[in-house]
Short mmCIF file of C-alpha atoms and ligand atoms in Angstrom, two decimals:
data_model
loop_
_atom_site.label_atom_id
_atom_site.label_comp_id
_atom_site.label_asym_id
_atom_site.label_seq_id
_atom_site.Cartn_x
_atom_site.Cartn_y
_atom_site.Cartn_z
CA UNK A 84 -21.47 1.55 16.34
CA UNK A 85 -20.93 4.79 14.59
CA UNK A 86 -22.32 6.14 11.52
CA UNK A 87 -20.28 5.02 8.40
CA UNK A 88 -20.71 4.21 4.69
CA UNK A 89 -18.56 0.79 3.13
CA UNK A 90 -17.92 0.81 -0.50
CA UNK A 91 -16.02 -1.85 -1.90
CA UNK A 92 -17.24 -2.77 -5.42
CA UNK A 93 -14.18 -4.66 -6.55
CA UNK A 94 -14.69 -8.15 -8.24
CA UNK A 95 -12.24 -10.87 -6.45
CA UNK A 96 -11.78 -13.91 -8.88
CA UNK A 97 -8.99 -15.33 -6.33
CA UNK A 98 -7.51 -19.31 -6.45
CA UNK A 99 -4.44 -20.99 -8.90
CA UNK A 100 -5.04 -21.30 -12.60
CA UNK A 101 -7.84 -18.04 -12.33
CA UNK A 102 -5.30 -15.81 -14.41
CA UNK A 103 -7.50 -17.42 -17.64
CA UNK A 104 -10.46 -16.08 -16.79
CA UNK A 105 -9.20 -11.97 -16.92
CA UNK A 106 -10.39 -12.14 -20.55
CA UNK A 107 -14.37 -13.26 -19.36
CA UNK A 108 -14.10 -10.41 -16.71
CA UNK A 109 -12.55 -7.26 -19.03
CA UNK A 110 -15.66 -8.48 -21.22
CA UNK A 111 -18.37 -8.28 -18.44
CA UNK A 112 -16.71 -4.62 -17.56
CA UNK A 113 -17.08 -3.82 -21.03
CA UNK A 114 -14.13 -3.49 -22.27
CA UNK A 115 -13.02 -4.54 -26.09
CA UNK A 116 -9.18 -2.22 -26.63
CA UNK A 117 -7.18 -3.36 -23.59
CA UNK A 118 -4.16 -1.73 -22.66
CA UNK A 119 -2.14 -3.61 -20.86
CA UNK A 120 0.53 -2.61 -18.25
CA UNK A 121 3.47 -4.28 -16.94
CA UNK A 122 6.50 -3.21 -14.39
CA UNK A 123 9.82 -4.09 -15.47
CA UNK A 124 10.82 -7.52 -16.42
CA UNK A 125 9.32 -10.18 -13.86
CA UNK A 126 5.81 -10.50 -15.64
CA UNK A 127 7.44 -10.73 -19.06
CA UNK A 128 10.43 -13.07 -17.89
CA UNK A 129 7.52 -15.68 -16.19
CA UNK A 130 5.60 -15.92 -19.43
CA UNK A 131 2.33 -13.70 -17.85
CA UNK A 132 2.22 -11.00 -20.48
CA UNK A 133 2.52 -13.69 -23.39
CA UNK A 134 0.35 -16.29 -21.78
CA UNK A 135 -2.52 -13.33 -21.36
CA UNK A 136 -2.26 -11.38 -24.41
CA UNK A 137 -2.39 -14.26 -25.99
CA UNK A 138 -5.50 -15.80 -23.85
CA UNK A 139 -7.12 -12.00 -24.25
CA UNK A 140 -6.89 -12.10 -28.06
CA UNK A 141 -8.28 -15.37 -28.62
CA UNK A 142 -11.13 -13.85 -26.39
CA UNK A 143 -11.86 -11.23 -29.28
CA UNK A 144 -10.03 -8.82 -27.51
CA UNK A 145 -7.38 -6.23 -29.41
CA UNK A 146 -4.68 -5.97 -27.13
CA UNK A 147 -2.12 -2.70 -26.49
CA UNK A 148 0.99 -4.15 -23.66
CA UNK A 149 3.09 -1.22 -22.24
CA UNK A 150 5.93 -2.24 -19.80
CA UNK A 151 8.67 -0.06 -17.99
CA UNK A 152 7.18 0.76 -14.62
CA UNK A 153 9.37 1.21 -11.74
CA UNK A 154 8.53 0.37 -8.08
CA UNK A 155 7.96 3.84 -6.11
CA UNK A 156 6.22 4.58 -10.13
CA UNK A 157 6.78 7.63 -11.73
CA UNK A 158 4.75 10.16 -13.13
CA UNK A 159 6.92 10.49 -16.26
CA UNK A 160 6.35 6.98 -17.49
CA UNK A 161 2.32 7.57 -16.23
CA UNK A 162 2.39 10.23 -18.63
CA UNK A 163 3.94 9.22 -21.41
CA UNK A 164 1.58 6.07 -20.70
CA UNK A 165 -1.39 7.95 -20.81
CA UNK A 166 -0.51 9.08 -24.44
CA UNK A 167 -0.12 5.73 -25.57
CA UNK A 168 -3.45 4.67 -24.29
CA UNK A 169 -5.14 7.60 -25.90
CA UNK A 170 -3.31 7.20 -29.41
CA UNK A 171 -4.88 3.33 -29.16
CA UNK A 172 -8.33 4.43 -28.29
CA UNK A 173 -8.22 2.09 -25.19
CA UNK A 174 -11.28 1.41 -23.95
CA UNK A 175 -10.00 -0.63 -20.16
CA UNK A 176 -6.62 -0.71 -18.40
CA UNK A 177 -5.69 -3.65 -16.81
CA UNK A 178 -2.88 -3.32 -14.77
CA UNK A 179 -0.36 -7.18 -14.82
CA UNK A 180 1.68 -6.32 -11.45
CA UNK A 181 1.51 -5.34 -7.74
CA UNK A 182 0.86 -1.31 -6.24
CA UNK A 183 3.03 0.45 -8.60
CA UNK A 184 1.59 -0.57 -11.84
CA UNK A 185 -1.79 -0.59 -10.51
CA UNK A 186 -1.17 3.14 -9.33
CA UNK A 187 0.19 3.84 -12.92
CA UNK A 188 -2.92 2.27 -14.10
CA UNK A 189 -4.93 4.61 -12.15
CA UNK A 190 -3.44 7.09 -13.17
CA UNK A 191 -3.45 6.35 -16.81
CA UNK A 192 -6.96 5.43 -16.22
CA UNK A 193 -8.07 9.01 -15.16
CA UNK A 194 -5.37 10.95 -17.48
CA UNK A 195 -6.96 9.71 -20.68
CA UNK A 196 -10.08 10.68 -19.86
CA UNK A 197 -9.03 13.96 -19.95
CA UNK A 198 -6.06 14.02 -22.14
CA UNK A 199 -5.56 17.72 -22.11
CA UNK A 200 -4.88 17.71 -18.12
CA UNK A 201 -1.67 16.89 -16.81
CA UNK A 202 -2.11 14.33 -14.37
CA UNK A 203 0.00 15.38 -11.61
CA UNK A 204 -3.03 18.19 -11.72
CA UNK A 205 -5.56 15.36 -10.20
CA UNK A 206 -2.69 14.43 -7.71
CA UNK A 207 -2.16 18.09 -6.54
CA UNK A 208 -6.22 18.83 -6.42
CA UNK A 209 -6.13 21.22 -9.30
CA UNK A 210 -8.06 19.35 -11.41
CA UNK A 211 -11.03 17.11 -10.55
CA UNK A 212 -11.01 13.24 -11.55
CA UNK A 213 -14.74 13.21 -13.01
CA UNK A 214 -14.82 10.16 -15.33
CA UNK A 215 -11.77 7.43 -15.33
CA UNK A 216 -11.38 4.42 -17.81
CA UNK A 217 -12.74 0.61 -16.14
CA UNK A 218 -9.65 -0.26 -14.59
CA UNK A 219 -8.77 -4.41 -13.73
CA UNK A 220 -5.85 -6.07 -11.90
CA UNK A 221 -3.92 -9.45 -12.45
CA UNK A 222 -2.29 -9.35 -9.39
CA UNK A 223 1.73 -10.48 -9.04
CA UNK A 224 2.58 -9.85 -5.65
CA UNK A 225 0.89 -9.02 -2.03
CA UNK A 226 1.54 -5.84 -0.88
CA UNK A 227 -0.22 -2.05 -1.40
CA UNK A 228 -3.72 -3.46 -1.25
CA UNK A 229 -3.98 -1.34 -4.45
CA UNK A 230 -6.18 -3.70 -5.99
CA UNK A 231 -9.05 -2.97 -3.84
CA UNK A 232 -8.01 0.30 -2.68
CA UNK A 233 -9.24 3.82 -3.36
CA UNK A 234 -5.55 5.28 -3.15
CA UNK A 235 -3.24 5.77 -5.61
CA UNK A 236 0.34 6.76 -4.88
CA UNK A 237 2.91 8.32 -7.86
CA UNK A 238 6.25 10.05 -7.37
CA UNK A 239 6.41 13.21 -8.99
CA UNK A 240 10.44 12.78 -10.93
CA UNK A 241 9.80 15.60 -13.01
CA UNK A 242 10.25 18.01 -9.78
CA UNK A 243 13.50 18.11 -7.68
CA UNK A 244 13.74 16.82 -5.68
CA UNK A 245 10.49 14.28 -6.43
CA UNK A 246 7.77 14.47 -4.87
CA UNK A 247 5.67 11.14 -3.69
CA UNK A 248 1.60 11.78 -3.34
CA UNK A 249 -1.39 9.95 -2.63
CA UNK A 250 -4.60 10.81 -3.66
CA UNK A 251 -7.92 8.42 -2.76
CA UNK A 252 -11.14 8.53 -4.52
CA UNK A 253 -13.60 5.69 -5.68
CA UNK A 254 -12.23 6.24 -9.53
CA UNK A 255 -9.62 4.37 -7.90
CA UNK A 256 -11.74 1.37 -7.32
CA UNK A 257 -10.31 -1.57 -9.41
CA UNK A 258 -13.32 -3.40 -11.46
CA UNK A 259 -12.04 -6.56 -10.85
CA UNK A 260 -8.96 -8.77 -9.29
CA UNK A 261 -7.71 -11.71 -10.47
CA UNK A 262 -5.71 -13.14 -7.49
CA UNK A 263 -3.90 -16.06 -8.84
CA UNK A 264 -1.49 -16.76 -5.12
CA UNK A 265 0.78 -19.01 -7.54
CA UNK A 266 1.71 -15.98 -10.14
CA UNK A 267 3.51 -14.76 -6.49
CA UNK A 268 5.59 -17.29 -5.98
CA UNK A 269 8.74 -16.13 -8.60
CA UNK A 270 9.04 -12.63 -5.84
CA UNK A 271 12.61 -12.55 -4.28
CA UNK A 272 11.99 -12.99 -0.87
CA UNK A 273 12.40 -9.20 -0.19
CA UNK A 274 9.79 -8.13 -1.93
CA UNK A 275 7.47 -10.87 0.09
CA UNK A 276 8.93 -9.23 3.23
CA UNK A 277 8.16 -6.19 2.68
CA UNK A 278 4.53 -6.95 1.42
CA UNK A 279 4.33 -8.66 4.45
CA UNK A 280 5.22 -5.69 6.25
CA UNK A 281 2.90 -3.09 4.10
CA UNK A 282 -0.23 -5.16 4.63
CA UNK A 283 0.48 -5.57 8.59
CA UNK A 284 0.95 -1.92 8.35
CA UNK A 285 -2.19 -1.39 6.57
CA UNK A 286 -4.37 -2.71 9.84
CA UNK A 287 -2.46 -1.01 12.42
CA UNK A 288 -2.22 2.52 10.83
CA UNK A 289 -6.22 2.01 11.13
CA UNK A 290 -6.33 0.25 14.45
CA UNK A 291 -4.21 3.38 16.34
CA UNK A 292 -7.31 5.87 15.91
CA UNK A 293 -8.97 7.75 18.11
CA UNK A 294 -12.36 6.82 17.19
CA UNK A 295 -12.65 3.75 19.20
CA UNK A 296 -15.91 1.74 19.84
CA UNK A 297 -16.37 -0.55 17.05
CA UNK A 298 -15.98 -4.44 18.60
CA UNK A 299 -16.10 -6.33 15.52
CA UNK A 300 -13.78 -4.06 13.21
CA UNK A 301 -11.33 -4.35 16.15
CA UNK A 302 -11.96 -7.94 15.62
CA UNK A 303 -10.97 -8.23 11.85
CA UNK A 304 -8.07 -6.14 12.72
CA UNK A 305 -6.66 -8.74 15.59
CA UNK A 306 -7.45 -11.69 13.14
CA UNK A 307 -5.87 -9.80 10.76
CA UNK A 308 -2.80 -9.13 12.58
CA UNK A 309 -2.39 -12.95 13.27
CA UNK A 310 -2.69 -14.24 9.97
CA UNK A 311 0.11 -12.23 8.58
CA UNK A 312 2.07 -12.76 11.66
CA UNK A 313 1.92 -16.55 11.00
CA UNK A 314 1.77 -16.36 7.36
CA UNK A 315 4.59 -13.62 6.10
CA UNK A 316 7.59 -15.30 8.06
CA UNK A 317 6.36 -18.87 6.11
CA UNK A 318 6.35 -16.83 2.84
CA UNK A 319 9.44 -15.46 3.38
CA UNK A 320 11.34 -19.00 4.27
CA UNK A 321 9.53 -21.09 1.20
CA UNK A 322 7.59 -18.71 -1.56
CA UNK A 323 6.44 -22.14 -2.74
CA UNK A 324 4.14 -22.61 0.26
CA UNK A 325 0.86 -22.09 -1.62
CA UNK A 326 -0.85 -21.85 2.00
CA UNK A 327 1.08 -19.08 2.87
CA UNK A 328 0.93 -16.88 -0.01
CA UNK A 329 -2.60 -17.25 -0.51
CA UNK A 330 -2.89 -16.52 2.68
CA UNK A 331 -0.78 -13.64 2.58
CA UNK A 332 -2.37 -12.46 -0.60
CA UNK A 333 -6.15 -12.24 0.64
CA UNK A 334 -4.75 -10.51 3.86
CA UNK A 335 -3.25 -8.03 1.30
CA UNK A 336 -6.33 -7.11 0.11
CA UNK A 337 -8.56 -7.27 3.49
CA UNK A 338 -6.06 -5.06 5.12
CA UNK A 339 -6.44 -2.27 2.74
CA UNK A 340 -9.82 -2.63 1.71
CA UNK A 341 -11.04 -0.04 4.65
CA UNK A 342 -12.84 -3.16 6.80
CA UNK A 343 -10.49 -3.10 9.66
CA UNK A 344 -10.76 0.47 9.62
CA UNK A 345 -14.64 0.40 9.41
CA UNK A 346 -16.49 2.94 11.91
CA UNK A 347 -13.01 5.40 12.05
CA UNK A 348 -14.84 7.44 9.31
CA UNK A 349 -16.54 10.13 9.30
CA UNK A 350 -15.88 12.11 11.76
CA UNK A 351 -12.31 12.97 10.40
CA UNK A 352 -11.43 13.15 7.08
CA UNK A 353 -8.97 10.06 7.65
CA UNK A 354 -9.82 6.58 8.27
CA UNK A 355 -6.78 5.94 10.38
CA UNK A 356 -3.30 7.57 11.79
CA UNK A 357 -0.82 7.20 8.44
CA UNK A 358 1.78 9.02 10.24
CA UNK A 359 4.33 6.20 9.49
CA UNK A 360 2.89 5.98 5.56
CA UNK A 361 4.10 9.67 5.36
CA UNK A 362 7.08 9.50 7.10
CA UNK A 363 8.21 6.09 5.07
CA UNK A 364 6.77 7.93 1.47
CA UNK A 365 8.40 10.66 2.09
CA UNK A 366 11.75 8.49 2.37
CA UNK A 367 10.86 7.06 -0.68
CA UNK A 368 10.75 9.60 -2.64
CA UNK A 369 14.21 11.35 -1.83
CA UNK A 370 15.82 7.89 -1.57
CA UNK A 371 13.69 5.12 -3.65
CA UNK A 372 13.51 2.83 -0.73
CA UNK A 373 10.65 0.00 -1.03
CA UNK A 374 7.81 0.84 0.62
CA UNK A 375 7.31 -2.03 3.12
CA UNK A 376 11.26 -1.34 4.51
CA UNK A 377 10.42 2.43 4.84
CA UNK A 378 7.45 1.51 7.10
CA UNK A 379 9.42 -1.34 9.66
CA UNK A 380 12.85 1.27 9.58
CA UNK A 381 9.99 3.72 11.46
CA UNK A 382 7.22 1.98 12.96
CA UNK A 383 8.87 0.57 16.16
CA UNK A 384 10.53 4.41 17.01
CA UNK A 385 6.56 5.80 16.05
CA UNK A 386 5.09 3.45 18.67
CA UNK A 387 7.03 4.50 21.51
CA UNK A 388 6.94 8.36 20.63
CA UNK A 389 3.40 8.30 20.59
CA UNK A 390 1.99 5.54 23.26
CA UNK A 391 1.19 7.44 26.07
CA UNK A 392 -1.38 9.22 24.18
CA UNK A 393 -3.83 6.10 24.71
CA UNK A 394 -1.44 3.33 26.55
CA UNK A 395 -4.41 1.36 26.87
CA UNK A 396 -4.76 1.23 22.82
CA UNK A 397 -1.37 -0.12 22.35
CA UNK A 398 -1.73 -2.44 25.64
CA UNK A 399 -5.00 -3.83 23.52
CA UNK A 400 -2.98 -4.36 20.75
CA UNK A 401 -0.32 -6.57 22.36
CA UNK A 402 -3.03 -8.68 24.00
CA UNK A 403 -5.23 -9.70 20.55
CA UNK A 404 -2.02 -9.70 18.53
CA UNK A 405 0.59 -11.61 20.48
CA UNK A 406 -2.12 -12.59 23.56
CA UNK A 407 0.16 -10.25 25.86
CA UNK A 408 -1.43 -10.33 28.99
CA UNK A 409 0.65 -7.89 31.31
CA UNK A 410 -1.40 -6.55 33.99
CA UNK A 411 1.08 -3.12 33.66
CA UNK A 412 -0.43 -1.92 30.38
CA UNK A 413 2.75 0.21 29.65
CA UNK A 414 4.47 -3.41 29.93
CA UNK A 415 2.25 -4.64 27.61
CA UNK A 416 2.26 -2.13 25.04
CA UNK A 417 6.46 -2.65 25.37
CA UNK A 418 6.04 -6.26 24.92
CA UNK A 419 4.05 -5.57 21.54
CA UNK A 420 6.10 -3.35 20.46
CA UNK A 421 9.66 -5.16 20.67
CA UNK A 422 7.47 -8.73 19.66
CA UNK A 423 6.19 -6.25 16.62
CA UNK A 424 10.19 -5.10 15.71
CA UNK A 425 10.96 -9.03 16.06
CA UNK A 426 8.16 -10.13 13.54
CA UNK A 427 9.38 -7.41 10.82
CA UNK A 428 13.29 -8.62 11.42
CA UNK A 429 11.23 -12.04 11.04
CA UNK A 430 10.15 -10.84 7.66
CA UNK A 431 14.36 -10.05 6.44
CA UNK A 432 13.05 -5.86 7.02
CA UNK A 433 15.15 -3.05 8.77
CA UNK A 434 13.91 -1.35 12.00
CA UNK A 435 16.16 1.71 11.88
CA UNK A 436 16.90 4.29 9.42
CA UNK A 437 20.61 2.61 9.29
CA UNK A 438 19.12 -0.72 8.25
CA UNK A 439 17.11 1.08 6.06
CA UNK A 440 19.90 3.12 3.95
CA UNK A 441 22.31 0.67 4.50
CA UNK A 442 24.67 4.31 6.12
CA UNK A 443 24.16 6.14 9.39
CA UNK A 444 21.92 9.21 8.11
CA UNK A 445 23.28 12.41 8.49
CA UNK A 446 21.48 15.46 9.70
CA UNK A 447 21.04 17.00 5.92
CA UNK A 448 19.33 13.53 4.99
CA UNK A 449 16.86 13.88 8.03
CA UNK A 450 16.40 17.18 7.21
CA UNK A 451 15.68 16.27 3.42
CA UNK A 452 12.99 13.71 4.54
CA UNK A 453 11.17 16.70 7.53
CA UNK A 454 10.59 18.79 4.35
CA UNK A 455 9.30 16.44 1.73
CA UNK A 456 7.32 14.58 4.84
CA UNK A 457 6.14 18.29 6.29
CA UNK A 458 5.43 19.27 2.21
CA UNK A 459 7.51 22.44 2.99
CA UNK A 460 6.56 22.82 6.67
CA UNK A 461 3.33 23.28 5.63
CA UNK A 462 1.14 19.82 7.46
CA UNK A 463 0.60 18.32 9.98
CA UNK A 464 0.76 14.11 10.17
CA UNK A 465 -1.43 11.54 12.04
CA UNK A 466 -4.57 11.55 14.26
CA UNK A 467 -3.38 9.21 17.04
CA UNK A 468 -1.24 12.15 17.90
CA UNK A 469 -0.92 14.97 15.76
CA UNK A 470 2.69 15.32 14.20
CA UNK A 471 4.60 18.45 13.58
CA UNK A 472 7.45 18.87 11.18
CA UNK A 473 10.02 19.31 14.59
CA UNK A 474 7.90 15.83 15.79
CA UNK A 475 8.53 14.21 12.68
CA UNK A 476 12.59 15.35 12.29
CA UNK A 477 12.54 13.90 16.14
CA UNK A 478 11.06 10.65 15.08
CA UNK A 479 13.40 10.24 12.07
CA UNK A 480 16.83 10.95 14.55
CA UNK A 481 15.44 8.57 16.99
CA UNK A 482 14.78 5.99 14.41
CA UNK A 483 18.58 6.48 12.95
O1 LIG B 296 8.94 -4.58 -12.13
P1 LIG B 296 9.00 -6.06 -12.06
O2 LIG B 296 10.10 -6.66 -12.84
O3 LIG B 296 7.67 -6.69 -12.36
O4 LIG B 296 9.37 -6.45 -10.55
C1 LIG B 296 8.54 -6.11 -9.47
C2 LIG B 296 9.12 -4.97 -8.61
O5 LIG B 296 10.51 -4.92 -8.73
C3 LIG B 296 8.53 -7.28 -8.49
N1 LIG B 296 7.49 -8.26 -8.78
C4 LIG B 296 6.15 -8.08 -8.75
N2 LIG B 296 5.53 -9.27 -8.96
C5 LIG B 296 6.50 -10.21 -9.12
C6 LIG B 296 7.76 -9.56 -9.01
N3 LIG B 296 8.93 -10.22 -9.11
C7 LIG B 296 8.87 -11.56 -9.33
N4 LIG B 296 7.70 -12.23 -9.42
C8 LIG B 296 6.51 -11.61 -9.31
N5 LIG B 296 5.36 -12.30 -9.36
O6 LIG B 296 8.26 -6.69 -7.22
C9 LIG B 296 8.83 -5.39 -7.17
C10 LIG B 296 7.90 -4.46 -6.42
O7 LIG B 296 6.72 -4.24 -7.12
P2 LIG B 296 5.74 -3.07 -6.64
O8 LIG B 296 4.56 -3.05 -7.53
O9 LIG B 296 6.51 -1.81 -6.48
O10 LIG B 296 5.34 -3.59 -5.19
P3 LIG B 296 4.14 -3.21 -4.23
O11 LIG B 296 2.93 -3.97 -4.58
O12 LIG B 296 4.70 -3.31 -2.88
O13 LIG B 296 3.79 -1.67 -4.56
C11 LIG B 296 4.48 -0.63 -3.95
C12 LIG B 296 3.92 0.69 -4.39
O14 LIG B 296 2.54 0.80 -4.00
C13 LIG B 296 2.38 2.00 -3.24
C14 LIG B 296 3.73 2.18 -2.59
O15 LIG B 296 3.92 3.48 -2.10
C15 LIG B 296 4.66 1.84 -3.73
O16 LIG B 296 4.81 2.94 -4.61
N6 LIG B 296 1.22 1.88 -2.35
C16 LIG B 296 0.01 1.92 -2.92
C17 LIG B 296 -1.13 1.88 -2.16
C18 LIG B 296 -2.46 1.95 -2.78
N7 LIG B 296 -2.55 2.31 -4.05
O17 LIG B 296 -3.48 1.71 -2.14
C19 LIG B 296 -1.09 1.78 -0.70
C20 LIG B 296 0.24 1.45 -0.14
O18 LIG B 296 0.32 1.92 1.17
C21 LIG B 296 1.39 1.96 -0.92
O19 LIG B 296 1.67 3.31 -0.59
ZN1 LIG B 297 1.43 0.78 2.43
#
């Protein structure tokens, strides 16, 4: 195995009924002003926000909720967050929700340590995170793997057109996680499909790396890749299955918690590929698409533009995931590709651009998505094979 270093401090409190104890753990983390953010109306409409605040003030704790964020979140409502927070001398932010308040709450978390920054500063590097606010999660859906993640992902709305980032760094390392599987079954079965889709996606942007070698890690990944394969499609049928959606909801957080991407760092400065994360953000952010649909509507289209760089990778693939066993690896890596397009139409999500938008794209929408993807022709995408902006407009026509 190669060199690597693991860090994954955050504190999983996972099973039904666990949502009481988010009170004990905000205390253990130190935290005594809590402000608390929400997304839009699901948490309030099932009784979560009242049912906690009400649970974390009986625990001694003074209690600040803050609700409005949007899915793809926005940097306008992280900043006019962040004053809030600092007006109410928070002290912790937990974050009630799935990746886009727990990105907010990153954000928030950094921004009022250093109120006189704007934040989108930290996002474009112009400003170093150096001390962030404890930061804990009640989780509401499985998805971004934000939870236990290091990333943090915020469209930029004050810029036209916006601008979606990611930045990753350990003051993006959650505290805790209270994983309750049963607050996730009130999600329209869309938004299970497409966290369905985001965590599968998760595992293979790591396992299509060219730093190969590492059994076991391969290993987590094809376990991985079977669980949600079994698991999302049940979810999807009956969000009442408390099997699946546990199930579902721990794969969330395995998938993006850098273990099934173990021994593919180091020697580059990404753990993985992400060429379809960039190509689907970038989507998102001219066209607010959800994440999970931006990543299917590409994925299949990817696959096939970049196989033959290691058809024995994607062969591998076919075999642990769907136990493909075509002695023509080129057949095989076919077979896992289409079985891979079937499993996301499975899960109710697009494979083309056209599914995606609901329209035929034009050429001035592709175009729109090259630049944001490129950042102004200015980067390169992936590591399985290295994407140019004239790659990337390519993928996105053959995807229509
Ligand atoms: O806003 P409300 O009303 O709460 O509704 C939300 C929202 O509309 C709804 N929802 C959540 N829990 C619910 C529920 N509805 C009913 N019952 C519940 N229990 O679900 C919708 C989507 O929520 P969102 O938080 O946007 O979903 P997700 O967890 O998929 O997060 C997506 C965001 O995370 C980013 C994505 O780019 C996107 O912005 N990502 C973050 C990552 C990270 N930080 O590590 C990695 C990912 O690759 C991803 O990029
Ligand atoms: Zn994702």
């Amino acid at each position: 195995m190669r060199k690597f270093v693991y860090y994954a401090p955050t504190e999983i409190v996972f099973g039904p009924g666990e949502w009481v104890k988010t009170a004990a753990e905000i205390r253990k983390f130190g935290g005594s002003r809590v402000f608390m953010i929400y997304g839009g109306h699901s948490a309030v409409k099932s009784g979560l926000i009242g049912r906690l605040t009400e649970n974390l003030e009986e625990a001694g704790l003074t209690v600040l909720a803050s609700g409005g964020v949007v899915p793809n979140p926005c940097l306008s409502t992280a900043e006019q967050m962040r004053g809030e927070a600092v007006k109410f001398g928070a002290d912790f932010i937990l974050a009630v929700g799935g990746g886009s308040v727990i990105d907010t709450a990153k954000a928030v978390a950094h921004g009022a340590c250093a109120p006189e920054v704007p934040i989108w500063d930290f996002w474009m590097k112009k400003a170093e995170i150096t001390r962030s606010l404890p930061i804990g999660t009640v989780l509401t859906i499985a998805a971004a793997g934000s939870e236990t993640s290091d990333s943090a992902v915020i469209t930029n709305d004050l810029v036209d057109p916006p601008t979606k980032r990611g930045i990753t760094t350990d003051f993006n390392r959650c505290r805790f996680a209270v994983m309750d599987p049963e607050l996730t079954m009130t999600l329209p079965v869309w938004q299970i499909g497409a966290g369905a889709a985001d965590i599968f996606m998760h595992t293979s942007e790591r396992f299509f790396t060219t730093i190969l070698g590492n059994h076991l890690t391969d290993e987590i990944a094809g376990g991985l890749f079977r669980d949600i394969l079994k698991y999302g499609p049940i979810g999807v049928r009956d969000p009442k299955n408390y099997e699946a959606m546990s199930e579902i909801m721990w794969c969330g957080s395995i998938s993006h918690v850098g273990l099934t991407g173990l021994g593919a760092r180091g020697d580059t400065s990404r753990d993985g590929d992400w060429a379809c994360h960039q190509l689907g953000m970038a989507m998102s952010a001219i066209g607010d698409y959800t994440h999970g649909a931006t990543l299917t509507a590409v994925w299949g289209t990817w696959a096939r533009y970049v196989m033959h760089e290691n058809i024995s990778r994607f062969a591998e693939f076919a075999r642990m995931t769907y136990g493909i066993t075509a002695e023509d690896p080129e057949k095989a890596a076919e077979e896992g590709i289409t079985r891979t397009e079937e499993f996301f139409r499975a899960l109710g999500m697009p494979t083309s651009l056209t599914g995606l938008m609901g329209h035929k794209p034009d050429e001035k929408e592709l175009h729109a998505f090259t630049d944001e993807c490129s950042y102004g022709h200015t980067r390169t995408i992936g590591t399985f094979k290295v994407l140019d902006d004239r790659d990337m407009l390519e993928i996105y026509r053959r995807a229509e």
